[in-house]
């Protein structure tokens, strides 16, 4: 019998009835109710072989309230956002959007960190501080998050060849971009987060 | 015809050749582009996972608000930007509750947007506003005998399904290749995923995707691959070199943006930005350059 993480070993839990409701309340989350378990998303997914659960199984687990299994699964993190499932879904569910919302749910209200989320966090940091994304900046931030200073130096050395090649071909900016209206952008983002009841 | 142009972050960096060749090709086809002033990152498919779809759509809408006063259609080249901007725009037009809340958030930054614009992909504009006949007329240097694989990728045709092409079996890029005088090789892997931003986050995991696509293009006899997506171009080119180094592959397939090929066929080779290619396309294109 599995226990819910953080709930203490004394309380064995098979179902978390509130979990599905929490997911339905996410942006676009109510669409999940429309899923008829046909499995088209599962056979369409280019990453299906690496997934612990296909999207179809994940949705079934959400409905069953199996919070731990859903959040432990790598499914939402190996999604490549290719949109194939979204285009093919006979019920018109924005599966890609749900994957993103589940990542958001995970990072906001559950563990806050995930080994696969460092790229996203680096991306977001760059967006908040500069308004635009510089490839070199994001990768450096990502490596710093993953392995600290030593890790970043080692990774930079490992990727040196690619970096230099891009630099030589004029495809890598050394001066990172920055927008003028950054304060305004951050105000908009803060407001949007606050409207949903989140703050950074 | 005039358009507001949203370049997107990659067009300032790794896809700088896309920006150059797109502007030149558009100009040659009579499309005049005005860059949206002080545009910001659209959030792509990365920000929604970290800040939620709602916030991500609102920050993408800041660009639409900046372009709103001009009232021109917003032209987008990058497919991830197209997905983010068209998604935000659709919510603005269709979801009244979203509109009210998002307007409130935008007002915080002193901006206003009512959903009055259209977001359009470059290929869609070529299909609907320009037409392949006009492309054919403008060709100065027909690419006769050049075998090209048209790699469409995922989001370009799937962000807004059926906006200009079949999301499962897209044909338009191949028709465009033929219009330039080249031969479009049969290429079933044209909509297979390249691994997207996973290739950046975990390079090792994404090599398989790229290898399959490159093998399909090679066995179809293509001399080069063209694509409308910066992420696809980057993955196919950079991981090609990595596969050659680590897995003993021997790929030597130049991967260009479709606009670069248009520039070569239009006799605008200097504007095509061929010098930015990591896999040099000069041998494949040697017959067509002045």
Short mmCIF file of C-alpha atoms in Angstrom, two decimals:
data_model
loop_
_atom_site.label_atom_id
_atom_site.label_comp_id
_atom_site.label_asym_id
_atom_site.label_seq_id
_atom_site.Cartn_x
_atom_site.Cartn_y
_atom_site.Cartn_z
CA UNK A 1 0.00 0.00 0.00
CA UNK A 2 1.41 3.38 -0.98
CA UNK A 3 1.40 6.45 1.20
CA UNK A 4 1.09 10.00 0.12
CA UNK A 5 4.35 11.91 0.30
CA UNK A 6 4.37 14.38 3.18
CA UNK A 7 1.25 12.93 4.70
CA UNK A 8 3.17 10.80 7.21
CA UNK A 9 3.61 7.04 7.25
CA UNK A 10 0.70 6.52 9.57
CA UNK A 11 -1.91 7.46 7.00
CA UNK A 12 -2.05 5.00 4.13
CA UNK A 13 -3.93 6.58 1.26
CA UNK A 14 -5.14 4.96 -1.90
CA UNK A 15 -7.30 7.76 -3.19
CA UNK A 16 -7.22 11.50 -2.81
CA UNK A 17 -10.73 12.52 -3.75
CA UNK A 18 -9.87 16.20 -3.79
CA UNK A 19 -7.06 15.73 -6.33
CA UNK A 20 -9.24 15.44 -9.42
CA UNK A 21 -11.19 18.48 -8.30
CA UNK A 22 -7.97 20.46 -7.91
CA UNK A 23 -6.93 19.50 -11.43
CA UNK A 24 -10.36 20.37 -12.86
CA UNK A 25 -9.98 23.83 -11.32
CA UNK A 26 -6.76 24.55 -13.24
CA UNK A 27 -6.87 26.71 -16.38
CA UNK A 28 -8.57 24.45 -18.95
CA UNK A 29 -8.54 21.59 -16.45
CA UNK A 30 -12.28 20.89 -16.75
CA UNK A 31 -11.65 19.59 -20.27
CA UNK A 32 -10.29 16.45 -18.66
CA UNK A 33 -13.85 15.44 -17.83
CA UNK A 34 -14.48 15.01 -21.54
CA UNK A 35 -11.79 12.32 -21.96
CA UNK A 36 -13.38 9.06 -23.14
CA UNK A 37 -10.21 6.96 -22.79
CA UNK A 38 -9.95 6.14 -26.48
CA UNK A 39 -6.15 6.15 -26.44
CA UNK A 40 -5.53 8.15 -29.62
CA UNK A 41 -3.23 10.44 -27.63
CA UNK A 42 -1.26 7.43 -26.43
CA UNK A 43 -0.55 6.04 -29.89
CA UNK A 44 0.12 9.51 -31.35
CA UNK A 45 2.75 10.57 -28.84
CA UNK A 46 6.33 10.58 -30.14
CA UNK A 47 7.64 10.17 -26.58
CA UNK A 48 5.27 7.35 -25.57
CA UNK A 49 8.04 4.79 -25.20
CA UNK A 50 9.82 6.85 -22.58
CA UNK A 51 6.67 7.72 -20.65
CA UNK A 52 5.78 5.98 -17.37
CA UNK A 53 2.13 6.49 -18.26
CA UNK A 54 0.68 7.62 -21.57
CA UNK A 55 -1.59 10.70 -21.42
CA UNK A 56 -4.67 8.45 -21.47
CA UNK A 57 -3.51 6.48 -18.43
CA UNK A 58 -2.44 9.66 -16.67
CA UNK A 59 -5.91 11.15 -17.09
CA UNK A 60 -7.47 7.96 -15.78
CA UNK A 61 -5.21 8.08 -12.72
CA UNK A 62 -6.15 11.72 -12.10
CA UNK A 63 -9.83 10.81 -12.10
CA UNK A 64 -9.12 7.96 -9.74
CA UNK A 65 -7.41 10.37 -7.37
CA UNK A 66 -4.03 8.65 -7.57
CA UNK A 67 -2.12 11.82 -6.83
CA UNK A 68 1.20 10.24 -5.97
CA UNK A 69 1.41 8.12 -9.10
CA UNK A 70 0.43 11.05 -11.30
CA UNK A 71 3.01 13.38 -9.82
CA UNK A 72 5.77 10.76 -9.71
CA UNK A 73 5.31 9.91 -13.38
CA UNK A 74 7.70 11.41 -15.92
CA UNK A 75 4.86 11.85 -18.42
CA UNK A 76 4.39 15.60 -18.10
CA UNK A 77 8.15 16.20 -18.28
CA UNK A 78 8.95 14.23 -21.43
CA UNK A 79 6.17 15.86 -23.47
CA UNK A 80 7.80 17.67 -26.42
CA UNK A 81 4.80 19.96 -27.08
CA UNK A 82 4.43 18.61 -30.61
CA UNK A 83 0.61 19.10 -30.56
CA UNK A 84 -0.14 15.77 -32.30
CA UNK A 85 -2.42 14.55 -29.51
CA UNK A 86 -4.21 17.89 -29.41
CA UNK A 87 -4.92 17.81 -33.14
CA UNK A 88 -6.11 14.20 -33.09
CA UNK A 89 -8.16 14.13 -29.87
CA UNK A 90 -11.73 13.30 -30.96
CA UNK A 91 -13.06 15.18 -27.93
CA UNK A 92 -11.08 18.29 -28.76
CA UNK A 93 -9.14 18.31 -25.51
CA UNK A 94 -6.10 20.60 -25.39
CA UNK A 95 -3.89 17.81 -24.03
CA UNK A 96 -0.74 19.85 -24.53
CA UNK A 97 -2.24 22.65 -22.43
CA UNK A 98 -3.13 20.13 -19.72
CA UNK A 99 0.47 18.83 -19.66
CA UNK A 100 1.71 22.38 -19.12
CA UNK A 101 -0.90 23.03 -16.42
CA UNK A 102 0.12 19.82 -14.63
CA UNK A 103 3.77 20.93 -14.67
CA UNK A 104 2.63 24.23 -13.23
CA UNK A 105 0.56 22.46 -10.57
CA UNK A 106 3.53 20.27 -9.65
CA UNK A 107 5.96 23.14 -9.27
CA UNK A 108 3.55 25.51 -7.54
CA UNK A 109 1.78 23.36 -5.04
CA UNK A 110 3.75 20.19 -4.63
CA UNK A 111 7.49 19.71 -4.55
CA UNK A 112 8.52 23.11 -5.99
CA UNK A 113 11.55 21.50 -7.61
CA UNK A 114 11.93 18.79 -10.18
CA UNK A 115 15.14 17.50 -11.73
CA UNK A 116 13.67 18.05 -15.18
CA UNK A 117 12.40 21.56 -14.48
CA UNK A 118 15.73 23.41 -14.34
CA UNK A 119 15.55 24.37 -18.02
CA UNK A 120 12.10 25.85 -17.51
CA UNK A 121 13.17 27.69 -14.39
CA UNK A 122 16.22 29.09 -16.18
CA UNK A 123 14.00 30.19 -19.07
CA UNK A 124 11.56 31.90 -16.73
CA UNK A 125 14.34 33.66 -14.82
CA UNK A 126 15.77 35.00 -18.09
CA UNK A 127 12.30 36.14 -19.19
CA UNK A 128 11.68 37.95 -15.92
CA UNK A 129 15.07 39.65 -15.87
CA UNK A 130 15.47 40.50 -19.54
CA UNK A 131 12.10 40.19 -21.28
CA UNK A 132 13.68 38.23 -24.10
CA UNK A 133 15.54 34.96 -24.18
CA UNK A 134 19.23 34.73 -25.00
CA UNK A 135 20.17 31.12 -25.71
CA UNK A 136 23.56 31.32 -24.01
CA UNK A 137 22.08 32.94 -20.91
CA UNK A 138 19.38 30.31 -20.50
CA UNK A 139 21.77 27.40 -20.91
CA UNK A 140 24.25 28.88 -18.41
CA UNK A 141 21.48 29.45 -15.85
CA UNK A 142 20.20 25.92 -16.47
CA UNK A 143 23.62 24.33 -15.92
CA UNK A 144 24.18 26.43 -12.80
CA UNK A 145 20.88 25.15 -11.41
CA UNK A 146 21.68 21.56 -12.29
CA UNK A 147 25.24 21.29 -11.09
CA UNK A 148 26.27 24.49 -9.34
CA UNK A 149 29.37 26.38 -10.42
CA UNK A 150 31.52 23.28 -11.01
CA UNK A 151 28.73 21.61 -12.94
CA UNK A 152 28.23 24.69 -15.09
CA UNK A 153 31.95 24.94 -15.87
CA UNK A 154 32.16 21.24 -16.76
CA UNK A 155 29.04 21.42 -18.90
CA UNK A 156 30.30 24.56 -20.65
CA UNK A 157 33.53 22.74 -21.47
CA UNK A 158 31.54 19.78 -22.74
CA UNK A 159 29.44 22.01 -25.00
CA UNK A 160 32.40 24.19 -25.99
CA UNK A 161 32.51 22.81 -29.54
CA UNK A 162 28.89 23.61 -30.33
CA UNK A 163 29.15 27.01 -28.68
CA UNK A 164 32.25 28.04 -30.57
CA UNK A 165 30.80 26.82 -33.85
CA UNK A 166 27.65 28.89 -33.31
CA UNK A 167 29.72 31.88 -32.26
CA UNK A 168 31.91 31.66 -35.33
CA UNK A 169 28.79 31.57 -37.53
CA UNK A 170 27.35 34.65 -35.83
CA UNK A 171 24.52 32.76 -34.18
CA UNK A 172 25.33 33.35 -30.53
CA UNK A 173 24.83 36.68 -28.82
CA UNK A 174 27.40 37.56 -26.20
CA UNK A 175 25.50 40.64 -25.07
CA UNK A 176 22.13 39.36 -23.85
CA UNK A 177 19.01 41.12 -25.13
CA UNK A 178 16.88 43.28 -22.88
CA UNK A 179 13.60 45.05 -23.54
CA UNK A 180 12.85 48.63 -22.57
CA UNK A 181 9.44 47.97 -21.09
CA UNK A 182 10.70 45.32 -18.69
CA UNK A 183 9.08 46.94 -15.63
CA UNK A 184 5.74 47.03 -17.41
CA UNK A 185 6.09 43.41 -18.49
CA UNK A 186 6.86 42.30 -14.95
CA UNK A 187 3.88 44.26 -13.62
CA UNK A 188 1.65 42.46 -16.13
CA UNK A 189 3.06 39.07 -15.13
CA UNK A 190 2.70 39.82 -11.40
CA UNK A 191 -0.88 40.91 -11.92
CA UNK A 192 -1.71 37.79 -13.97
CA UNK A 193 -0.22 35.55 -11.28
CA UNK A 194 -2.03 37.46 -8.55
CA UNK A 195 -5.36 37.11 -10.37
CA UNK A 196 -4.98 33.36 -10.02
CA UNK A 197 -3.98 33.65 -6.40
CA UNK A 198 -0.25 33.09 -6.85
CA UNK A 199 2.68 35.33 -6.05
CA UNK A 200 6.34 35.03 -6.84
CA UNK B 1 0.67 44.45 -48.27
CA UNK B 2 1.85 45.47 -44.82
CA UNK B 3 2.20 43.38 -41.69
CA UNK B 4 3.32 43.80 -38.11
CA UNK B 5 6.26 41.46 -37.69
CA UNK B 6 7.00 39.49 -34.53
CA UNK B 7 10.52 38.04 -34.93
CA UNK B 8 10.85 36.13 -31.66
CA UNK B 9 13.95 35.56 -29.56
CA UNK B 10 15.59 32.89 -31.70
CA UNK B 11 15.62 35.20 -34.73
CA UNK B 12 18.05 37.43 -32.86
CA UNK B 13 20.29 34.50 -31.98
CA UNK B 14 20.54 31.02 -33.43
CA UNK B 15 18.02 31.67 -36.20
CA UNK B 16 19.42 35.01 -37.34
CA UNK B 17 19.51 33.66 -40.90
CA UNK B 18 15.73 33.09 -40.76
CA UNK B 19 15.15 36.75 -39.92
CA UNK B 20 17.43 38.05 -42.67
CA UNK B 21 16.11 35.76 -45.38
CA UNK B 22 12.48 36.15 -44.30
CA UNK B 23 12.60 39.93 -44.56
CA UNK B 24 14.34 39.76 -47.95
CA UNK B 25 11.97 37.14 -49.37
CA UNK B 26 8.92 38.97 -48.04
CA UNK B 27 10.12 42.21 -49.58
CA UNK B 28 10.63 40.51 -52.94
CA UNK B 29 7.06 39.21 -52.75
CA UNK B 30 5.65 42.63 -51.92
CA UNK B 31 5.10 42.07 -48.21
CA UNK B 32 6.30 44.94 -46.05
CA UNK B 33 7.08 44.10 -42.46
CA UNK B 34 7.09 46.50 -39.53
CA UNK B 35 8.71 45.02 -36.44
CA UNK B 36 6.57 45.33 -33.29
CA UNK B 37 8.42 47.87 -31.11
CA UNK B 38 9.93 46.50 -27.90
CA UNK B 39 8.37 43.05 -28.31
CA UNK B 40 8.96 40.51 -25.54
CA UNK B 41 9.43 36.73 -25.39
CA UNK B 42 6.16 34.89 -26.12
CA UNK B 43 6.83 32.27 -23.44
CA UNK B 44 6.95 29.52 -26.09
CA UNK B 45 6.00 26.10 -24.72
CA UNK B 46 8.24 26.56 -21.69
CA UNK B 47 6.67 29.38 -19.68
CA UNK B 48 3.20 27.73 -19.36
CA UNK B 49 4.73 24.89 -17.36
CA UNK B 50 6.30 27.30 -14.92
CA UNK B 51 3.83 30.17 -14.69
CA UNK B 52 0.63 28.54 -15.92
CA UNK B 53 -1.14 28.82 -19.26
CA UNK B 54 -3.08 31.89 -18.20
CA UNK B 55 -0.05 33.99 -17.25
CA UNK B 56 1.83 32.75 -20.29
CA UNK B 57 -0.99 33.81 -22.61
CA UNK B 58 -1.21 37.22 -20.98
CA UNK B 59 2.50 37.88 -21.41
CA UNK B 60 2.25 36.78 -25.05
CA UNK B 61 -0.68 39.18 -25.47
CA UNK B 62 1.55 42.10 -24.49
CA UNK B 63 3.00 41.83 -28.02
CA UNK B 64 -0.45 41.93 -29.57
CA UNK B 65 -1.29 44.97 -27.45
CA UNK B 66 1.85 46.72 -28.71
CA UNK B 67 0.80 45.97 -32.30
CA UNK B 68 -2.90 46.72 -31.77
CA UNK B 69 -2.85 50.42 -32.66
CA UNK B 70 -1.55 49.70 -36.16
CA UNK B 71 -4.28 47.17 -36.82
CA UNK B 72 -2.12 45.10 -39.19
CA UNK B 73 -2.03 41.30 -39.22
CA UNK B 74 0.80 39.97 -37.05
CA UNK B 75 3.25 37.92 -39.07
CA UNK B 76 5.19 35.21 -37.21
CA UNK B 77 7.97 33.00 -38.51
CA UNK B 78 8.87 30.88 -35.50
CA UNK B 79 6.40 28.05 -34.93
CA UNK B 80 6.56 28.11 -31.12
CA UNK B 81 5.84 31.84 -31.19
CA UNK B 82 3.00 31.15 -33.61
CA UNK B 83 1.55 28.57 -31.22
CA UNK B 84 1.80 30.93 -28.24
CA UNK B 85 0.57 34.09 -29.95
CA UNK B 86 -2.27 32.48 -31.90
CA UNK B 87 -3.36 30.63 -28.75
CA UNK B 88 -3.44 33.84 -26.72
CA UNK B 89 -5.25 35.65 -29.51
CA UNK B 90 -7.89 32.96 -29.85
CA UNK B 91 -8.64 33.10 -26.13
CA UNK B 92 -8.98 36.87 -26.41
CA UNK B 93 -11.49 36.52 -29.22
CA UNK B 94 -13.49 33.57 -27.95
CA UNK B 95 -13.42 33.62 -24.15
CA UNK B 96 -15.13 36.68 -22.63
CA UNK B 97 -14.03 35.89 -19.09
CA UNK B 98 -10.41 35.47 -20.19
CA UNK B 99 -10.63 38.77 -22.06
CA UNK B 100 -11.87 40.70 -19.05
CA UNK B 101 -9.18 39.32 -16.74
CA UNK B 102 -6.37 39.61 -19.27
CA UNK B 103 -7.30 43.21 -20.07
CA UNK B 104 -7.06 43.98 -16.40
CA UNK B 105 -3.57 42.47 -16.25
CA UNK B 106 -2.43 44.29 -19.40
CA UNK B 107 -3.74 47.59 -18.01
CA UNK B 108 -1.28 47.13 -15.17
CA UNK B 109 1.48 47.70 -17.74
CA UNK B 110 -0.42 50.56 -19.36
CA UNK B 111 -1.50 48.51 -22.39
CA UNK B 112 -4.80 47.61 -24.00
CA UNK B 113 -5.86 44.85 -26.37
CA UNK B 114 -9.33 43.87 -27.58
CA UNK B 115 -8.58 40.88 -29.80
CA UNK B 116 -8.84 42.85 -33.02
CA UNK B 117 -5.74 41.42 -34.74
CA UNK B 118 -5.03 38.25 -36.68
CA UNK B 119 -1.90 36.18 -36.00
CA UNK B 120 -0.50 34.55 -39.12
CA UNK B 121 2.31 32.20 -40.00
CA UNK B 122 4.59 33.10 -42.91
CA UNK B 123 3.70 29.96 -44.86
CA UNK B 124 0.01 30.70 -44.41
CA UNK B 125 0.51 34.22 -45.73
CA UNK B 126 2.38 32.85 -48.75
CA UNK B 127 -0.45 30.36 -49.33
CA UNK B 128 -3.34 32.81 -48.97
CA UNK B 129 -2.12 36.37 -49.57
CA UNK B 130 0.68 35.82 -52.08
CA UNK B 131 -0.08 32.61 -53.91
CA UNK B 132 2.35 30.15 -55.48
CA UNK B 133 1.85 31.68 -58.93
CA UNK B 134 3.44 34.90 -57.75
CA UNK B 135 6.30 32.93 -56.20
CA UNK B 136 6.82 31.10 -59.51
CA UNK B 137 6.87 34.41 -61.41
CA UNK B 138 9.48 35.91 -59.11
CA UNK B 139 11.96 33.02 -59.46
CA UNK B 140 15.13 34.22 -61.24
CA UNK B 141 17.32 31.19 -60.64
CA UNK B 142 15.19 28.02 -60.89
CA UNK B 143 16.59 25.32 -58.63
CA UNK B 144 16.36 22.67 -61.34
CA UNK B 145 17.57 19.25 -60.28
CA UNK B 146 17.96 20.13 -56.60
CA UNK B 147 16.50 17.44 -54.35
CA UNK B 148 14.98 18.99 -51.26
CA UNK B 149 13.29 17.42 -48.23
CA UNK B 150 10.61 19.72 -46.83
CA UNK B 151 10.60 19.16 -43.08
CA UNK B 152 7.46 20.82 -41.78
CA UNK B 153 7.85 19.92 -38.12
CA UNK B 154 5.05 19.91 -35.60
CA UNK B 155 3.69 23.23 -34.51
CA UNK B 156 3.60 25.12 -37.82
CA UNK B 157 0.70 23.08 -39.16
CA UNK B 158 -0.74 22.00 -35.81
CA UNK B 159 -0.95 25.26 -33.88
CA UNK B 160 -4.07 26.17 -35.82
CA UNK B 161 -5.07 22.97 -37.63
CA UNK B 162 -6.33 23.41 -41.19
CA UNK B 163 -5.50 27.13 -41.27
CA UNK B 164 -3.64 26.50 -44.52
CA UNK B 165 -2.63 22.87 -44.60
CA UNK B 166 -3.40 19.34 -43.45
CA UNK B 167 -1.92 18.83 -39.97
CA UNK B 168 -1.30 15.12 -40.66
CA UNK B 169 -0.05 15.17 -44.24
CA UNK B 170 0.97 18.73 -45.07
CA UNK B 171 1.52 19.44 -48.76
CA UNK B 172 2.15 23.16 -48.98
CA UNK B 173 5.89 23.22 -48.24
CA UNK B 174 6.42 20.64 -51.00
CA UNK B 175 4.36 22.69 -53.43
CA UNK B 176 6.51 25.68 -52.53
CA UNK B 177 9.69 23.66 -53.21
CA UNK B 178 8.30 22.69 -56.62
CA UNK B 179 7.36 26.33 -57.30
CA UNK B 180 11.03 27.25 -56.82
CA UNK B 181 11.92 24.74 -59.53
CA UNK B 182 13.42 22.17 -57.16
CA UNK B 183 12.32 18.57 -56.64
CA UNK B 184 10.48 17.76 -53.38
CA UNK B 185 11.55 14.26 -52.39
CA UNK B 186 8.91 12.01 -50.82
CA UNK B 187 9.57 12.52 -47.13
CA UNK B 188 7.20 10.74 -44.73
CA UNK B 189 9.11 11.98 -41.68
CA UNK B 190 8.16 15.57 -42.48
CA UNK B 191 5.86 15.90 -39.47
CA UNK B 192 7.83 13.73 -37.04
CA UNK B 193 8.84 15.50 -33.86
CA UNK B 194 12.48 16.68 -33.58
CA UNK B 195 12.43 16.61 -29.77
CA UNK B 196 11.68 20.31 -29.38
CA UNK B 197 13.11 22.07 -26.38
CA UNK B 198 13.85 18.72 -24.75
CA UNK B 199 16.91 18.65 -26.96
CA UNK B 200 18.15 21.73 -25.14
CA UNK B 201 17.24 20.52 -21.67
CA UNK B 202 18.47 16.93 -22.08
CA UNK B 203 20.46 16.63 -25.32
CA UNK B 204 21.15 12.91 -25.04
CA UNK B 205 17.47 11.97 -24.96
CA UNK B 206 16.60 13.79 -28.14
CA UNK B 207 19.26 12.38 -30.47
CA UNK B 208 17.02 9.48 -31.49
CA UNK B 209 14.30 11.77 -32.84
CA UNK B 210 16.78 13.68 -34.98
CA UNK B 211 18.54 10.56 -36.23
CA UNK B 212 15.31 9.08 -37.61
CA UNK B 213 14.45 12.28 -39.43
CA UNK B 214 17.92 12.67 -40.94
CA UNK B 215 18.02 9.03 -42.03
CA UNK B 216 14.63 9.41 -43.73
CA UNK B 217 15.81 12.54 -45.56
CA UNK B 218 19.05 10.90 -46.62
CA UNK B 219 17.41 7.73 -47.88
CA UNK B 220 14.89 9.83 -49.83
CA UNK B 221 17.88 11.26 -51.71
CA UNK B 222 17.65 14.82 -50.44
CA UNK B 223 20.62 17.14 -50.95
CA UNK B 224 19.32 19.44 -48.27
CA UNK B 225 16.49 19.86 -45.79
CA UNK B 226 14.36 22.98 -45.38
CA UNK B 227 12.11 23.87 -42.48
CA UNK B 228 9.97 26.78 -41.25
CA UNK B 229 10.86 26.26 -37.56
CA UNK B 230 13.92 27.64 -35.69
CA UNK B 231 13.82 24.86 -33.08
CA UNK B 232 13.71 22.14 -35.76
CA UNK B 233 16.51 23.79 -37.72
CA UNK B 234 18.69 24.07 -34.64
CA UNK B 235 18.03 20.50 -33.51
CA UNK B 236 18.58 18.95 -36.92
CA UNK B 237 21.80 20.83 -37.53
CA UNK B 238 23.47 20.82 -34.13
CA UNK B 239 22.47 17.27 -33.24
CA UNK B 240 23.61 16.11 -36.66
CA UNK B 241 27.13 17.11 -35.68
CA UNK B 242 26.69 15.51 -32.28
CA UNK B 243 25.47 12.23 -33.79
CA UNK B 244 28.48 12.24 -36.11
CA UNK B 245 30.80 12.71 -33.14
CA UNK B 246 29.26 10.35 -30.60
CA UNK B 247 27.36 7.66 -32.51
CA UNK B 248 29.65 7.37 -35.51
CA UNK B 249 27.14 8.80 -37.96
CA UNK B 250 28.26 10.38 -41.22
CA UNK B 251 25.48 12.83 -41.89
CA UNK B 252 26.27 15.81 -44.06
CA UNK B 253 22.86 17.32 -44.72
CA UNK B 254 22.59 21.11 -44.79
CA UNK B 255 19.46 22.27 -42.96
CA UNK B 256 18.13 25.62 -44.20
CA UNK B 257 15.12 27.75 -43.45
CA UNK B 258 12.69 27.67 -46.35
CA UNK B 259 13.10 31.42 -46.74
CA UNK B 260 16.82 30.94 -47.38
CA UNK B 261 16.00 28.65 -50.31
CA UNK B 262 13.47 31.20 -51.57
CA UNK B 263 16.19 33.89 -51.48
CA UNK B 264 18.57 31.69 -53.51
CA UNK B 265 15.86 30.99 -56.09
CA UNK B 266 14.93 34.68 -56.25
CA UNK B 267 18.54 35.58 -57.04
CA UNK B 268 18.98 37.17 -53.62
CA UNK B 269 21.67 34.76 -52.41
CA UNK B 270 23.62 37.44 -50.47
CA UNK B 271 20.53 38.08 -48.33
CA UNK B 272 19.98 34.38 -47.68
CA UNK B 273 22.42 34.32 -44.77
CA UNK B 274 24.03 31.08 -45.91
CA UNK B 275 27.16 31.94 -43.92
CA UNK B 276 25.26 31.15 -40.71
CA UNK B 277 24.92 27.45 -41.58
CA UNK B 278 26.93 25.00 -39.48
CA UNK B 279 26.70 22.35 -42.19
CA UNK B 280 27.80 24.26 -45.30
CA UNK B 281 25.20 24.20 -48.09
CA UNK B 282 27.56 25.61 -50.72
CA UNK B 283 28.19 22.35 -52.56
CA UNK B 284 24.50 21.54 -52.83
CA UNK B 285 23.73 25.07 -54.03
CA UNK B 286 26.89 25.68 -56.10
CA UNK B 287 25.02 25.62 -59.42
CA UNK B 288 22.54 28.27 -58.34
CA UNK B 289 24.70 31.02 -56.90
CA UNK B 290 25.83 33.90 -59.10
#
